Short mmCIF file of C-alpha atoms and ligand atoms in Angstrom, two decimals:
data_model
loop_
_atom_site.label_atom_id
_atom_site.label_comp_id
_atom_site.label_asym_id
_atom_site.label_seq_id
_atom_site.Cartn_x
_atom_site.Cartn_y
_atom_site.Cartn_z
CA MET A 1 4.53 3.52 22.56
CA LYS A 2 0.78 3.58 22.22
CA LEU A 3 -0.03 3.75 18.97
CA LEU A 4 -3.48 3.99 16.75
CA VAL A 5 -2.76 2.55 13.36
CA CYS A 6 -5.94 3.21 11.05
CA GLY A 7 -6.23 0.96 8.08
CA GLY A 8 -4.22 -1.65 10.84
CA ALA A 9 -6.02 -4.55 9.05
CA GLY A 10 -5.03 -3.94 5.12
CA PHE A 11 -1.79 -5.51 3.94
CA ILE A 12 0.61 -3.09 5.07
CA GLY A 13 -1.15 -1.95 7.68
CA SER A 14 -1.40 -5.56 9.44
CA ASN A 15 2.47 -6.02 8.65
CA PHE A 16 3.61 -2.72 10.66
CA VAL A 17 1.07 -3.80 13.44
CA ARG A 18 2.58 -7.33 13.82
CA ALA A 19 6.12 -6.08 13.76
CA ARG A 20 5.29 -3.18 16.51
CA VAL A 21 3.60 -5.60 18.97
CA GLY A 22 6.49 -8.10 17.97
CA GLU A 23 9.59 -6.27 17.90
CA HIS A 24 9.26 -3.05 19.72
CA GLY A 25 6.57 -4.20 22.33
CA ASP A 26 4.03 -1.47 21.30
CA GLU A 27 0.25 -1.37 22.57
CA VAL A 28 -1.77 -0.60 19.45
CA THR A 29 -5.17 -0.33 18.61
CA VAL A 30 -6.24 -0.70 15.39
CA LEU A 31 -8.97 1.51 13.47
CA ASP A 32 -10.79 -0.29 10.60
CA LYS A 33 -13.32 0.12 8.46
CA LEU A 34 -13.15 -3.71 6.86
CA THR A 35 -13.36 -2.90 2.98
CA TYR A 36 -12.90 -5.58 1.05
CA ALA A 37 -8.85 -5.37 1.45
CA GLY A 38 -9.45 -5.34 5.16
CA ARG A 39 -9.67 -8.50 7.25
CA LYS A 40 -9.55 -9.16 10.80
CA GLU A 41 -7.52 -12.57 9.76
CA ASN A 42 -4.83 -10.62 8.59
CA LEU A 43 -3.99 -9.69 12.74
CA GLN A 44 -5.06 -13.14 13.91
CA ASP A 45 -1.90 -14.14 15.48
CA VAL A 46 -1.45 -10.44 16.47
CA GLU A 47 -2.42 -9.03 20.11
CA HIS A 48 -4.21 -5.52 19.58
CA ARG A 49 -7.24 -3.56 20.59
CA PHE A 50 -9.71 -3.43 17.47
CA VAL A 51 -12.29 -0.64 16.59
CA HIS A 52 -14.21 -1.24 13.81
CA GLY A 53 -14.77 2.18 12.09
CA ALA A 54 -14.09 4.75 9.31
CA ILE A 55 -11.53 7.37 9.99
CA GLU A 56 -14.31 9.78 8.15
CA ASP A 57 -16.58 8.99 11.13
CA PRO A 58 -15.13 11.43 14.46
CA SER A 59 -17.20 9.22 16.82
CA ALA A 60 -15.31 6.51 15.89
CA VAL A 61 -11.87 7.91 15.76
CA ALA A 62 -12.51 9.57 19.15
CA ASP A 63 -13.25 6.19 20.42
CA ALA A 64 -9.93 4.78 19.03
CA ILE A 65 -7.75 7.41 19.81
CA ALA A 66 -8.47 7.70 23.49
CA GLY A 67 -5.07 7.39 25.45
CA VAL A 68 -2.84 6.67 22.46
CA ASP A 69 1.04 8.57 22.06
CA ALA A 70 0.74 8.70 18.03
CA VAL A 71 -1.33 8.27 14.66
CA VAL A 72 -0.09 6.32 11.77
CA ASN A 73 -2.46 6.52 9.11
CA PHE A 74 -2.19 3.62 6.49
CA ALA A 75 -6.65 4.01 5.97
CA ALA A 76 -6.86 4.14 2.29
CA GLU A 77 -8.74 2.74 -0.94
CA THR A 78 -5.08 1.72 -2.68
CA HIS A 79 -6.13 0.25 -6.05
CA VAL A 80 -5.58 2.33 -9.20
CA ASP A 81 -7.68 0.39 -11.25
CA ARG A 82 -10.69 0.94 -9.11
CA SER A 83 -10.02 4.69 -8.74
CA ILE A 84 -10.71 4.84 -12.44
CA SER A 85 -14.01 2.71 -12.23
CA GLU A 86 -15.53 4.03 -8.65
CA PRO A 87 -13.84 7.01 -7.92
CA ASP A 88 -15.71 8.16 -5.10
CA ALA A 89 -15.13 6.30 -1.92
CA PHE A 90 -11.02 7.79 -2.70
CA VAL A 91 -12.62 11.21 -2.57
CA ARG A 92 -14.44 10.24 0.87
CA THR A 93 -11.57 8.34 2.80
CA HIS A 94 -8.62 10.24 1.76
CA ALA A 95 -9.87 13.96 1.71
CA LEU A 96 -13.03 13.47 4.34
CA GLY A 97 -10.69 10.72 6.69
CA THR A 98 -7.37 12.17 7.00
CA PHE A 99 -9.01 15.88 7.59
CA VAL A 100 -11.21 13.99 10.38
CA LEU A 101 -8.31 12.10 11.91
CA LEU A 102 -5.70 15.33 11.66
CA GLU A 103 -8.69 17.13 13.90
CA ALA A 104 -8.78 14.55 16.58
CA ALA A 105 -4.63 14.54 16.39
CA ARG A 106 -4.85 18.21 16.99
CA GLU A 107 -7.35 17.97 19.75
CA HIS A 108 -5.02 15.72 21.89
CA SER A 109 -1.76 17.20 20.46
CA LEU A 110 -0.32 13.73 19.06
CA ARG A 111 2.48 12.88 16.60
CA TYR A 112 0.92 12.15 13.63
CA LEU A 113 2.14 9.90 10.41
CA GLN A 114 0.33 9.96 6.99
CA VAL A 115 1.50 7.06 4.92
CA SER A 116 1.89 7.93 1.32
CA THR A 117 2.69 7.02 -2.18
CA ASP A 118 5.24 7.96 -5.07
CA GLU A 119 2.49 8.04 -7.09
CA VAL A 120 2.25 11.76 -5.94
CA TYR A 121 5.13 12.84 -8.21
CA GLY A 122 3.39 11.04 -11.23
CA SER A 123 5.69 8.99 -13.98
CA ILE A 124 9.71 9.90 -14.31
CA GLU A 125 11.72 8.96 -17.50
CA SER A 126 14.78 8.62 -15.89
CA GLY A 127 16.39 9.62 -12.75
CA SER A 128 14.86 9.58 -9.27
CA PHE A 129 12.16 11.61 -7.48
CA THR A 130 13.26 13.62 -4.33
CA GLU A 131 11.03 15.05 -1.63
CA GLU A 132 11.36 18.25 -3.52
CA SER A 133 9.77 17.09 -6.97
CA PRO A 134 6.71 18.26 -7.88
CA LEU A 135 3.40 16.77 -7.69
CA GLU A 136 1.82 15.53 -10.88
CA PRO A 137 0.07 12.86 -9.70
CA SER A 138 -2.25 11.26 -12.78
CA SER A 139 -5.24 8.80 -11.39
CA PRO A 140 -8.16 9.95 -8.89
CA TYR A 141 -6.19 7.76 -6.48
CA SER A 142 -2.93 9.87 -6.65
CA ALA A 143 -4.51 12.68 -6.87
CA THR A 144 -6.47 12.08 -3.46
CA LYS A 145 -3.42 10.73 -1.80
CA THR A 146 -1.75 13.90 -2.60
CA GLY A 147 -4.78 16.02 -1.35
CA ALA A 148 -3.93 13.87 1.61
CA ASP A 149 -0.51 14.68 1.72
CA LEU A 150 -1.22 18.52 1.27
CA LEU A 151 -3.74 18.49 4.19
CA VAL A 152 -1.39 17.43 6.59
CA GLN A 153 1.33 20.24 5.64
CA SER A 154 -1.14 22.34 6.19
CA TYR A 155 -1.60 21.09 9.65
CA SER A 156 1.91 21.54 10.43
CA ARG A 157 2.54 24.67 9.03
CA THR A 158 -0.68 26.43 10.22
CA PHE A 159 -1.36 24.33 13.57
CA ASP A 160 1.92 23.46 14.71
CA LEU A 161 0.87 19.97 14.87
CA GLU A 162 3.43 17.26 14.62
CA THR A 163 3.49 15.75 11.38
CA VAL A 164 5.55 13.58 9.22
CA ILE A 165 4.54 11.88 5.59
CA CYS A 166 6.37 8.71 3.99
CA ARG A 167 6.09 8.17 0.70
CA GLY A 168 6.40 4.78 -0.17
CA SER A 169 7.24 2.76 -3.73
CA ASN A 170 5.63 -0.14 -4.41
CA ASN A 171 5.05 -2.54 -1.53
CA TYR A 172 4.95 -6.97 -2.29
CA GLY A 173 4.94 -9.57 0.23
CA PRO A 174 2.76 -11.69 2.36
CA TYR A 175 -1.11 -10.39 3.09
CA GLN A 176 -1.35 -8.43 0.00
CA TYR A 177 -4.85 -8.34 -1.81
CA PRO A 178 -4.87 -10.18 -5.07
CA GLU A 179 -5.85 -7.20 -7.12
CA LYS A 180 -2.55 -5.83 -7.49
CA LEU A 181 0.02 -7.21 -9.86
CA ILE A 182 2.26 -9.62 -7.84
CA PRO A 183 -0.14 -11.40 -6.12
CA LEU A 184 -2.68 -11.60 -8.93
CA MET A 185 0.14 -13.00 -11.19
CA ILE A 186 1.02 -15.72 -8.52
CA LEU A 187 -2.67 -16.75 -7.61
CA ASN A 188 -3.25 -16.82 -11.52
CA ALA A 189 -0.15 -18.72 -12.07
CA ILE A 190 -0.97 -21.63 -9.65
CA HIS A 191 -4.46 -21.66 -11.06
CA GLY A 192 -3.46 -22.07 -14.91
CA ASP A 193 -5.45 -18.60 -15.61
CA PRO A 194 -4.31 -15.98 -17.80
CA LEU A 195 -1.79 -13.39 -16.58
CA PRO A 196 -3.06 -10.16 -18.07
CA VAL A 197 -0.62 -8.03 -18.70
CA TYR A 198 -1.16 -4.35 -19.35
CA GLY A 199 -0.48 -2.35 -22.84
CA ASP A 200 3.27 -3.57 -23.85
CA GLY A 201 4.17 -4.44 -20.49
CA GLN A 202 7.57 -2.28 -20.49
CA GLN A 203 6.24 0.06 -17.27
CA VAL A 204 8.67 0.08 -14.41
CA ARG A 205 8.11 0.12 -10.90
CA ASN A 206 10.56 0.16 -7.84
CA TRP A 207 9.78 -2.59 -5.81
CA LEU A 208 10.17 -2.39 -1.64
CA HIS A 209 9.28 -5.48 0.56
CA VAL A 210 6.89 -4.52 2.83
CA SER A 211 9.05 -5.24 6.11
CA ASP A 212 11.25 -2.54 4.99
CA PHE A 213 8.74 -0.23 4.10
CA CYS A 214 7.35 -0.88 7.66
CA ALA A 215 11.23 -0.51 9.01
CA GLY A 216 11.58 2.81 7.19
CA ILE A 217 7.91 4.46 8.60
CA GLY A 218 8.82 3.11 11.87
CA HIS A 219 12.33 5.25 11.65
CA VAL A 220 10.46 8.03 10.57
CA LEU A 221 8.32 8.20 13.40
CA ALA A 222 10.90 8.11 15.82
CA HIS A 223 13.46 10.42 14.61
CA GLY A 224 11.72 12.30 11.28
CA THR A 225 11.86 16.01 11.73
CA SER A 226 8.16 17.53 11.98
CA GLY A 227 6.62 18.79 9.02
CA GLU A 228 8.90 17.25 6.89
CA VAL A 229 7.96 14.04 3.65
CA TYR A 230 10.39 11.25 3.53
CA ASN A 231 11.13 8.82 0.59
CA VAL A 232 10.78 5.06 1.19
CA GLY A 233 11.94 3.62 -2.06
CA GLY A 234 13.08 0.05 -2.87
CA PRO A 235 16.34 -1.46 -3.72
CA ASP A 236 15.71 -2.36 -7.11
CA GLU A 237 13.56 -1.52 -10.24
CA CYS A 238 11.81 -4.27 -12.85
CA VAL A 239 9.93 -3.83 -15.82
CA ASN A 240 6.58 -5.50 -15.69
CA LEU A 241 6.88 -8.00 -17.98
CA GLU A 242 10.03 -9.28 -16.41
CA VAL A 243 8.06 -9.70 -13.03
CA VAL A 244 5.59 -11.90 -14.31
CA GLU A 245 8.31 -13.74 -16.34
CA ARG A 246 9.75 -14.50 -12.95
CA ILE A 247 6.78 -15.54 -11.42
CA ILE A 248 6.22 -18.25 -14.30
CA ALA A 249 9.50 -19.61 -13.22
CA LEU A 250 9.26 -19.38 -9.68
CA THR A 251 5.32 -21.08 -10.05
CA GLY A 252 6.40 -23.37 -13.10
CA ALA A 253 3.44 -22.23 -14.68
CA ASP A 254 3.19 -22.28 -18.27
CA GLU A 255 4.62 -18.90 -20.73
CA SER A 256 1.66 -19.25 -23.20
CA LEU A 257 -0.58 -17.87 -20.04
CA LEU A 258 0.63 -14.22 -20.48
CA THR A 259 -1.66 -12.30 -22.20
CA TYR A 260 -1.47 -8.85 -23.57
CA VAL A 261 -4.65 -6.58 -22.59
CA ASP A 262 -5.93 -2.98 -23.15
CA ASP A 263 -3.45 -0.64 -21.27
CA ARG A 264 -4.89 1.15 -17.86
CA PRO A 265 -6.09 4.59 -18.75
CA GLY A 266 -3.24 7.51 -17.54
CA HIS A 267 -0.83 4.30 -16.91
CA ASP A 268 2.36 5.97 -15.26
CA ARG A 269 5.20 4.66 -17.15
CA ARG A 270 7.83 4.31 -14.33
CA TYR A 271 8.45 4.94 -10.74
CA SER A 272 11.84 5.75 -9.16
CA LEU A 273 11.93 7.18 -5.62
CA GLY A 274 15.34 8.50 -4.34
CA SER A 275 15.60 7.85 -0.57
CA GLU A 276 18.54 9.48 0.67
CA LYS A 277 16.71 11.39 3.26
CA VAL A 278 15.47 8.27 4.95
CA LYS A 279 18.36 6.87 4.63
CA ALA A 280 20.16 9.24 6.79
CA LEU A 281 17.98 8.39 9.63
CA GLY A 282 19.86 5.29 9.70
CA TRP A 283 16.76 2.92 7.44
CA GLU A 284 18.26 1.06 4.64
CA ALA A 285 16.13 -1.36 2.33
CA LYS A 286 17.24 -4.87 3.55
CA VAL A 287 15.42 -7.38 0.93
CA ARG A 288 16.63 -8.08 -2.50
CA PHE A 289 13.74 -8.21 -4.69
CA GLU A 290 14.64 -11.66 -6.46
CA GLU A 291 15.10 -12.86 -2.92
CA GLY A 292 12.16 -11.10 -1.89
CA LEU A 293 9.85 -12.19 -4.76
CA ALA A 294 10.69 -16.06 -4.34
CA GLU A 295 10.05 -15.80 -0.84
CA THR A 296 6.70 -14.51 -1.43
CA VAL A 297 5.54 -17.18 -3.88
CA ALA A 298 6.47 -19.73 -1.45
CA TRP A 299 3.93 -17.67 1.12
CA TYR A 300 1.17 -17.65 -1.82
CA GLN A 301 2.20 -21.56 -2.23
CA GLU A 302 1.70 -22.31 1.40
CA ASN A 303 -1.17 -20.01 2.64
CA THR A 304 -3.94 -21.07 0.55
CA TRP A 305 -6.42 -20.52 3.99
CA TRP A 306 -5.85 -16.90 3.28
CA TRP A 307 -6.45 -16.16 -0.49
CA GLU A 308 -9.08 -19.32 -0.69
CA PRO A 309 -12.13 -17.34 0.56
CA ILE A 310 -10.99 -14.16 -1.09
CA ARG A 311 -10.84 -15.91 -4.57
CA SER A 312 -14.39 -17.42 -4.35
CA GLY A 313 -16.00 -14.36 -2.98
CA ASP A 314 -16.51 -10.35 -3.87
CA TYR A 315 -13.19 -10.65 -5.83
CA ARG A 316 -14.87 -12.90 -8.38
CA GLU A 317 -17.25 -10.20 -9.60
CA TYR A 318 -14.32 -7.23 -9.54
CA TYR A 319 -12.09 -9.81 -11.50
CA GLU A 320 -14.92 -10.24 -13.76
CA ARG A 321 -15.54 -6.36 -14.31
CA GLN A 322 -12.36 -5.55 -14.44
CA TYR A 323 -10.64 -8.66 -16.65
CA GLY A 324 -13.82 -10.62 -17.82
CA SER A 325 -14.03 -9.10 -21.61
CA SER A 326 -10.35 -8.67 -22.37
CA LEU A 327 -9.73 -12.47 -20.85
CA GLY A 328 -12.47 -14.06 -22.64
P1 LIG B 1 -4.88 -2.01 1.38
O1 LIG B 1 -5.85 -1.63 0.40
O2 LIG B 1 -4.39 -3.38 1.65
O3 LIG B 1 -5.63 -1.53 2.89
C1 LIG B 1 -6.27 -0.45 3.36
C2 LIG B 1 -6.91 -0.78 4.70
O4 LIG B 1 -7.27 0.63 5.17
C3 LIG B 1 -7.66 -1.60 4.48
O5 LIG B 1 -7.68 -2.59 5.74
C4 LIG B 1 -9.30 -1.23 4.56
O6 LIG B 1 -10.31 -1.87 5.18
C5 LIG B 1 -8.71 0.27 5.40
N1 LIG B 1 -9.56 1.24 5.20
C6 LIG B 1 -9.76 1.77 3.61
N2 LIG B 1 -10.64 2.61 3.89
C7 LIG B 1 -11.39 3.08 5.27
C8 LIG B 1 -11.52 4.04 5.89
N3 LIG B 1 -12.64 4.88 5.65
N4 LIG B 1 -11.82 4.06 7.58
C9 LIG B 1 -10.81 3.11 7.95
N5 LIG B 1 -10.26 2.18 7.40
C10 LIG B 1 -10.04 2.00 5.94
O7 LIG B 1 -3.73 -1.21 1.32
P2 LIG B 1 -2.46 -1.17 1.46
O8 LIG B 1 -1.76 -1.70 0.26
O9 LIG B 1 -1.73 -2.05 2.94
O10 LIG B 1 -1.86 0.43 1.70
C11 LIG B 1 -1.66 1.05 2.91
C12 LIG B 1 -1.41 2.53 3.10
O11 LIG B 1 -0.06 2.31 2.13
C13 LIG B 1 -2.54 3.16 1.74
O12 LIG B 1 -2.36 4.50 2.26
C14 LIG B 1 -1.42 3.36 0.40
O13 LIG B 1 -2.13 4.91 -0.14
C15 LIG B 1 -0.18 3.50 1.10
N6 LIG B 1 1.07 2.93 -0.20
C16 LIG B 1 0.76 1.65 -0.46
C17 LIG B 1 2.10 1.01 -1.16
C18 LIG B 1 1.39 -0.28 -2.03
O14 LIG B 1 2.48 -0.75 -2.78
N7 LIG B 1 0.67 -0.89 -1.79
C19 LIG B 1 2.80 1.77 -1.59
C20 LIG B 1 3.31 2.97 -1.30
C21 LIG B 1 1.54 3.47 -0.55
O1 LIG B 2 3.79 3.05 -6.14
C1 LIG B 2 3.11 2.75 -5.13
C2 LIG B 2 1.59 2.46 -5.51
O2 LIG B 2 1.51 1.00 -5.91
C3 LIG B 2 0.97 2.58 -4.63
O3 LIG B 2 0.66 3.66 -3.77
C4 LIG B 2 -0.57 1.72 -4.86
O4 LIG B 2 -1.43 1.96 -3.73
C5 LIG B 2 -0.59 0.36 -5.37
O5 LIG B 2 -1.67 -0.03 -5.58
C6 LIG B 2 0.56 0.62 -6.31
O6 LIG B 2 0.27 1.10 -7.97
P1 LIG B 2 0.37 0.19 -8.87
O7 LIG B 2 -0.72 0.96 -9.95
O8 LIG B 2 1.91 0.23 -9.57
O9 LIG B 2 0.43 -1.35 -8.72
P2 LIG B 2 -0.39 -2.57 -9.16
O10 LIG B 2 -0.08 -3.43 -8.47
O11 LIG B 2 -2.14 -2.46 -9.88
O12 LIG B 2 0.12 -2.35 -10.71
C7 LIG B 2 1.75 -2.42 -10.98
C8 LIG B 2 1.84 -2.85 -12.56
O13 LIG B 2 1.30 -3.64 -13.12
C9 LIG B 2 1.57 -1.62 -13.21
O14 LIG B 2 2.25 -0.97 -14.32
C10 LIG B 2 -0.01 -1.87 -13.56
C11 LIG B 2 0.56 -3.10 -14.21
N1 LIG B 2 -0.68 -4.11 -14.14
C12 LIG B 2 -1.25 -4.31 -12.57
C13 LIG B 2 -2.71 -5.63 -12.81
C14 LIG B 2 -3.35 -5.31 -11.54
C15 LIG B 2 -0.62 -5.49 -14.95
O15 LIG B 2 0.52 -4.94 -16.05
N2 LIG B 2 -1.72 -6.46 -14.94
C16 LIG B 2 -2.31 -6.32 -13.83
O16 LIG B 2 -3.23 -6.89 -14.08
#
């Protein structure tokens, strides 16, 4: 296939492009704005065509979309804490950007896959969300992602555009920017820095290895029914505190680094996704959390070339803003 992958220089997007080019022999064009989270180094070992631009820019989209068979949209602002401190870009990218992409897909009659998140459902105390669960997003991140999903569905119903939506649970694995829980804790543990746990640390996340999410997206792209939503959830749930304790054990860091800090406003307590619909398409998660976390810790330990420039750049300023006062 010839694919346009928007946001392909980010964490999940770059893992997806590597798999599509390496395992499926696809020809891929990446359209990416290269925000702080988008890095050309993530794709330095993968053959692809690169277009530098924003999904909300119709001329960049027109350049990137020429000649492709389908569009897969990963492009997004993805960190919940940043959506609380600086929500503007979330609204622009998720609302306007998705609209511009949908218009282009419609003009070229292309199949369109939107990469979405379990956070659109909000928090669940027990049981798991299905695709029929009500949408109750808590943060500006998840609210704007929800808006994008609804816009995608409106293009299917109103204009007969071929669309599918994949809602993933918390991903982890190589090339994840260290603002997110797992890479942040791994790098802080390696450096002997405090490990900042929000609130009581009893929140639960449903961990999905990035290779499993990419495979699920591939299944839905190939076999999903137009107009439908597919949840892609990880095989294991884990309380945040236990995630941090496992990272302490895997890195040999000192337990005393664990530091409780103020909770995130509007913090969702638990996510859990039922994935029966995508399993019926033949997908199943292959990587259990224990094994995937150990591999991920090893990847960060071995790939200092990847994270050293990040830790010494803009990330420092973000880290000071987000954690400075609570970590002293
Ligand atoms: P990321 O932050 O690592 O990467 C996002 C990419 O999008 C970056 O390359 C960035 O430069 C690019 N981008 C941002 N705004 C853009 C714009 N306006 N135009 C073009 N490119 C732009 O994110 P990620 O974790 O890889 O997430 C990818 C997608 O998967 C997102 O849509 C996210 O909502 C979704 N998702 C993420 C997770 C997770 O746990 N990380 C789980 C479920 C769904
Ligand atoms: O569920 C899917 C979502 O997972 C994606 O849609 C988002 O793009 C992705 O960022 C992620 O959102 P979370 O908010 O769940 O991930 P994050 O890594 O920010 O936090 C995971 C949990 O860890 C959450 O309960 C908050 C907590 N946390 C996070 C950080 C960064 C801490 O306790 N301390 C921290 O320093």
